[in-house]
Amino acid sequence: FFQNLNQHAPKIEISLVHDFSRKVTERIVSYDIDLGFVINPVRHPDLVLKKLGNDQIRFWKKKGHSNPPKRIFADSNLNQMAILLGKTYAKYFSDWSLVETASLELIRTLVSQGHGIGILPERIANAEGFDLVAFDKALPSYADEIYLAYRREVLASRAGKELIRLAHLNLPQ
């Protein structure tokens, strides 16, 4: 995105906002921000949603680590992770400790260092330089859909049209 932006629209200024997808969506609808990359957005009549790709949230471990410590790293504030924990914790992980953090990057790092298993989107688990594998493919996973969200009014300006045109992630389906 930024490489395309630099090449095709170098004078457009960008402010990045990091938040839960539901909050980003609310801020787009309320005219607080113009567009956002969101996961599993709630449909709204004022939103245009352009699907960019899919992802899968599952339990991950360090590659080659057959017996990781009984510790799960997760962000249970994310609905998808809370659902996975709800489906599995009592049955499979009742004697494991749960360590919560809002940083998916920290979860990935701790799991890659062999400190336990983590619940992560596949795209984050498979990021360059990290050697994570599915902990147990028989465990449930959660399908995510990644969208570009914006209001139709954003297309009224030349800058808005250019941002929408450039705001794609080249995600494999």
Short mmCIF file of C-alpha atoms in Angstrom, two decimals:
data_model
loop_
_atom_site.label_atom_id
_atom_site.label_comp_id
_atom_site.label_asym_id
_atom_site.label_seq_id
_atom_site.Cartn_x
_atom_site.Cartn_y
_atom_site.Cartn_z
CA PHE A 1 0.00 0.00 0.00
CA PHE A 2 2.63 2.54 1.03
CA GLN A 3 4.87 1.76 -1.92
CA ASN A 4 1.92 2.36 -4.29
CA LEU A 5 0.93 5.48 -2.37
CA ASN A 6 4.46 6.92 -2.61
CA GLN A 7 4.60 6.21 -6.32
CA HIS A 8 1.10 7.33 -7.37
CA ALA A 9 0.01 9.88 -4.76
CA PRO A 10 3.02 11.13 -2.78
CA LYS A 11 1.25 14.22 -1.44
CA ILE A 12 -1.63 12.40 0.26
CA GLU A 13 -1.14 12.46 4.02
CA ILE A 14 -2.08 9.39 6.06
CA SER A 15 -2.81 8.96 9.76
CA LEU A 16 -2.87 5.36 10.95
CA VAL A 17 -5.46 4.29 13.53
CA HIS A 18 -5.14 0.96 15.33
CA ASP A 19 -8.21 -0.45 17.05
CA PHE A 20 -10.65 -3.33 17.05
CA SER A 21 -12.39 -3.76 13.69
CA ARG A 22 -15.78 -2.97 15.21
CA LYS A 23 -14.45 0.36 16.51
CA VAL A 24 -12.77 1.21 13.20
CA THR A 25 -16.07 0.45 11.44
CA GLU A 26 -17.96 2.72 13.87
CA ARG A 27 -15.45 5.51 13.27
CA ILE A 28 -15.85 5.17 9.49
CA VAL A 29 -19.65 5.34 9.77
CA SER A 30 -19.41 8.39 12.06
CA TYR A 31 -17.10 10.25 9.59
CA ASP A 32 -14.18 10.15 12.02
CA ILE A 33 -11.94 8.22 9.61
CA ASP A 34 -12.23 7.70 5.86
CA LEU A 35 -11.35 4.05 5.34
CA GLY A 36 -10.00 1.05 7.15
CA PHE A 37 -8.90 -2.54 6.90
CA VAL A 38 -11.33 -4.52 9.04
CA ILE A 39 -11.92 -8.15 9.96
CA ASN A 40 -15.43 -9.66 9.79
CA PRO A 41 -17.14 -6.25 9.67
CA VAL A 42 -20.74 -5.72 10.69
CA ARG A 43 -22.77 -4.73 7.65
CA HIS A 44 -24.07 -1.16 7.67
CA PRO A 45 -26.01 0.69 4.96
CA ASP A 46 -23.51 3.57 4.96
CA LEU A 47 -20.51 1.28 4.38
CA VAL A 48 -18.94 -0.04 1.22
CA LEU A 49 -17.12 -3.30 1.93
CA LYS A 50 -14.57 -4.69 -0.51
CA LYS A 51 -13.36 -8.19 0.36
CA LEU A 52 -9.58 -8.48 0.23
CA GLY A 53 -8.96 -11.98 1.52
CA ASN A 54 -9.43 -14.68 4.12
CA ASP A 55 -7.57 -15.80 7.19
CA GLN A 56 -7.85 -18.61 9.73
CA ILE A 57 -7.39 -18.24 13.48
CA ARG A 58 -6.08 -21.35 15.21
CA PHE A 59 -3.77 -22.64 17.92
CA TRP A 60 -0.04 -22.46 17.03
CA LYS A 61 3.18 -23.85 18.47
CA LYS A 62 6.87 -23.58 17.73
CA LYS A 63 7.91 -25.93 14.91
CA GLY A 64 9.59 -29.07 16.25
CA HIS A 65 8.31 -28.42 19.78
CA SER A 66 6.31 -31.58 20.46
CA ASN A 67 5.62 -30.88 24.14
CA PRO A 68 5.26 -27.11 24.70
CA PRO A 69 4.72 -25.71 28.22
CA LYS A 70 1.05 -25.82 29.29
CA ARG A 71 0.52 -22.14 28.61
CA ILE A 72 -1.80 -20.45 26.12
CA PHE A 73 -1.15 -16.90 24.92
CA ALA A 74 -4.25 -15.15 23.60
CA ASP A 75 -6.21 -11.91 23.40
CA SER A 76 -9.64 -12.87 24.69
CA ASN A 77 -10.88 -9.34 23.92
CA LEU A 78 -10.95 -10.45 20.29
CA ASN A 79 -14.27 -12.19 19.68
CA GLN A 80 -12.72 -14.92 17.53
CA MET A 81 -10.20 -15.89 20.21
CA ALA A 82 -12.83 -15.81 22.96
CA ILE A 83 -14.97 -18.19 20.89
CA LEU A 84 -12.06 -20.59 20.35
CA LEU A 85 -11.18 -20.53 24.05
CA GLY A 86 -14.82 -21.11 24.95
CA LYS A 87 -15.00 -24.16 22.68
CA THR A 88 -11.74 -25.72 23.84
CA TYR A 89 -10.55 -24.57 27.25
CA ALA A 90 -12.61 -26.83 29.55
CA LYS A 91 -12.23 -29.90 27.33
CA TYR A 92 -8.58 -29.68 26.23
CA PHE A 93 -6.77 -27.08 28.32
CA SER A 94 -8.29 -27.09 31.84
CA ASP A 95 -4.87 -27.60 33.48
CA TRP A 96 -3.12 -25.01 31.28
CA SER A 97 -2.53 -21.40 32.26
CA LEU A 98 -3.92 -18.60 30.13
CA VAL A 99 -1.73 -15.54 29.56
CA GLU A 100 -3.59 -12.63 28.01
CA THR A 101 -2.10 -9.83 25.95
CA ALA A 102 -3.52 -7.48 23.34
CA SER A 103 -0.38 -7.78 21.20
CA LEU A 104 -0.60 -10.45 18.52
CA GLU A 105 3.04 -9.79 17.69
CA LEU A 106 4.02 -10.54 21.30
CA ILE A 107 1.98 -13.77 21.21
CA ARG A 108 3.81 -14.77 18.03
CA THR A 109 7.20 -14.00 19.58
CA LEU A 110 6.50 -15.88 22.82
CA VAL A 111 5.25 -18.94 20.93
CA SER A 112 8.24 -18.85 18.55
CA GLN A 113 10.52 -18.86 21.61
CA GLY A 114 8.81 -22.02 22.90
CA HIS A 115 7.04 -20.50 25.93
CA GLY A 116 3.69 -22.14 25.12
CA ILE A 117 1.06 -22.15 22.40
CA GLY A 118 -0.83 -19.17 21.03
CA ILE A 119 -4.06 -18.33 19.30
CA LEU A 120 -3.26 -16.30 16.19
CA PRO A 121 -4.44 -15.55 12.67
CA GLU A 122 -2.53 -17.65 10.16
CA ARG A 123 -1.18 -14.56 8.37
CA ILE A 124 0.48 -13.40 11.59
CA ALA A 125 1.71 -16.88 12.57
CA ASN A 126 3.28 -17.37 9.14
CA ALA A 127 4.93 -13.95 8.96
CA GLU A 128 8.47 -13.93 7.61
CA GLY A 129 11.05 -15.12 10.09
CA PHE A 130 8.67 -17.07 12.32
CA ASP A 131 8.52 -20.85 12.28
CA LEU A 132 5.13 -21.71 13.78
CA VAL A 133 2.95 -24.72 12.96
CA ALA A 134 -0.59 -25.67 13.91
CA PHE A 135 -0.67 -27.09 17.44
CA ASP A 136 -3.41 -29.63 16.69
CA LYS A 137 -5.38 -29.46 13.44
CA ALA A 138 -8.24 -31.37 15.11
CA LEU A 139 -8.93 -28.36 17.35
CA PRO A 140 -11.51 -25.87 16.11
CA SER A 141 -10.40 -22.84 14.14
CA TYR A 142 -12.15 -19.60 13.19
CA ALA A 143 -12.49 -18.27 9.65
CA ASP A 144 -11.85 -14.54 9.21
CA GLU A 145 -12.65 -12.33 6.23
CA ILE A 146 -10.56 -9.22 5.60
CA TYR A 147 -12.24 -6.16 4.06
CA LEU A 148 -11.53 -2.62 3.01
CA ALA A 149 -14.35 -0.50 4.48
CA TYR A 150 -15.27 3.06 3.52
CA ARG A 151 -18.23 5.40 2.97
CA ARG A 152 -19.41 6.14 -0.57
CA GLU A 153 -18.75 9.84 0.03
CA VAL A 154 -15.01 9.13 0.14
CA LEU A 155 -15.19 8.58 -3.62
CA ALA A 156 -16.35 12.19 -4.12
CA SER A 157 -12.80 13.52 -3.91
CA ARG A 158 -9.89 12.70 -6.17
CA ALA A 159 -7.73 11.88 -3.14
CA GLY A 160 -10.41 9.54 -1.80
CA LYS A 161 -10.69 7.72 -5.13
CA GLU A 162 -6.92 7.32 -5.25
CA LEU A 163 -6.77 5.99 -1.68
CA ILE A 164 -9.45 3.41 -2.41
CA ARG A 165 -7.71 2.39 -5.61
CA LEU A 166 -4.38 1.98 -3.84
CA ALA A 167 -5.70 0.48 -0.60
CA HIS A 168 -5.43 -3.18 -1.39
CA LEU A 169 -3.30 -5.80 0.31
CA ASN A 170 -2.61 -8.36 -2.43
CA LEU A 171 -3.87 -11.11 -0.15
CA PRO A 172 -4.00 -14.61 -1.59
CA GLN A 173 -7.53 -15.98 -1.41
#
